[in-house]
Amino acid sequence: MRKQKWLYGMATGVMLAGLLAGCGSNKNNETASPSASPSASAPSASASEPASEPAKNVKLRLYTFGPESTYNWSQTLKAYEEANPGTKVEVVVLSDKGDTQEAMKKLDLAFASKEEIDVLMFSDPAGYAQRVSLGMAEPLDDFIAANGGYKVSEEYKVDTTLNGKVYALPGKFNPWYVLLNKDHLDEAGLAVPTDWTWDDYASYAKQLTKGEGNSKRYGTYFHGPQGGGWMEFLKLKMMNQPTNSDFLKADGSSNLDDPNFRATLELRVKMEQEDKASVPYSDIISQKLAYRNQFFNQSASMLTIGSWMNTEIGGTESLPLTFNVAVAPFPKNHAGDPIGYAPVTTDYTAVSSISKNKEEAYKFVRWYTTEGQLVQAKNVPSWSKVSNDQLTPIIDSILAGTANPGLVDKNSLIQTLLVSKASEMIPAASYQAEVYKAVNEEYEKLILGQQDIDATVTNSQERAQQIIEANKK
């Protein structure tokens, strides 16, 4: 009853908010929605699902934040319908511009209004976990057990298990990586890394830094985290761990005593203030610098960023590519650490708990997150069974939509994507944003010379604990 009242109140609040405010923006507000050229041919891969009787006159409604331009729904759904006679899939695009905040508000309202929703998509782990807690997604464990009994952690590169259950399967796979100006590497006599550490990264950045004053070229650029956003850059040495990769643990307790939090701060201070190899934070906030411009204008030789940049890596009309680009995996902390762990974004594709066609909805979700990703050919799939040969045409298709794909070292891109994998998902606590804001404020004092690392770590830990305790009351 409490959940129903909440959803009713949420629906009223959403409608009021829609009258009072404009559309929200994506957290990655500098990132354009991914786009690519026409898709690759249908795959020969199979998700190895047991054969089932064809459905008769079943209509599924898919609610998504992804527009046609970036998700190729017409071709994707046509392929599914042809393979499953009697099933029709209607896509309901909640934001024509791919604005995930706008889409989630509309999804919440549609669910509260009990619209016919069979399949729904979430764009981030926090949104996924929040809506699971509200009962919007059906547990998939029984469907999985009846259809092969696979383990999500083995079948996909992103484990969507939440509190011991699976409520969604992952679609696209966007790991973070490092973009490299290969011309600058060649000039400095540096090889394209295939397995490296943050110490190696710092060494590369120092060697790639050149010049002085306004004409200075920096070895690297770390975006943000102005205002508490883009906090990834304050946990660089935490995000490449299999577990406990965030400031909070899965139980909501503080993880700021992890030595890699301090190590990240030490890395940032060393590269910016000692080596002078990273674009100064003061310049980033005072000049409102943009990471795309810094890299494509060759003001910085390396850029640590998410692989949503695949659709722009070959340059765009507004930011043309005039040099050779290579890609390297997200750096490790120590040489002996496993390669590939990185922050990853994905689509969480779920069966609606109010669907009247849950079995058919699951069947579609499973197909869409496996063979369907290859048909869609707009993103790198999370499906672990995708081979190099199957990934290549997708990358070719994506790069073909850029201005100068011939300047991209495609092999380094593919190999980086193949070795990348996601850390364990940590559900976002309701007070996560407060903790992020507090840590960011302490970091700004550090990087602007107002306090040392010891004070920054201590103050961050104390403020985070105060926020946690306040939210327990």
mmCIF file of N, CA, C and O in Angstrom, residues 34 172 377:
data_model
loop_
_atom_site.group_PDB
_atom_site.id
_atom_site.type_symbol
_atom_site.label_atom_id
_atom_site.label_comp_id
_atom_site.label_asym_id
_atom_site.label_seq_id
_atom_site.Cartn_x
_atom_site.Cartn_y
_atom_site.Cartn_z
ATOM 1 N N PRO A 34 25.001 8.534 -28.616
ATOM 2 C CA PRO A 34 25.752 7.770 -29.607
ATOM 3 C C PRO A 34 24.980 7.652 -30.904
ATOM 4 O O PRO A 34 23.777 7.546 -30.912
ATOM 5 N N LYS A 172 24.020 -2.686 -24.191
ATOM 6 C CA LYS A 172 25.290 -2.197 -24.714
ATOM 7 C C LYS A 172 26.379 -2.300 -23.651
ATOM 8 O O LYS A 172 26.110 -2.489 -22.459
ATOM 9 N N ALA A 377 23.495 -3.225 -34.133
ATOM 10 C CA ALA A 377 24.775 -2.737 -34.663
ATOM 11 C C ALA A 377 25.016 -1.256 -34.409
ATOM 12 O O ALA A 377 25.599 -0.564 -35.231
#
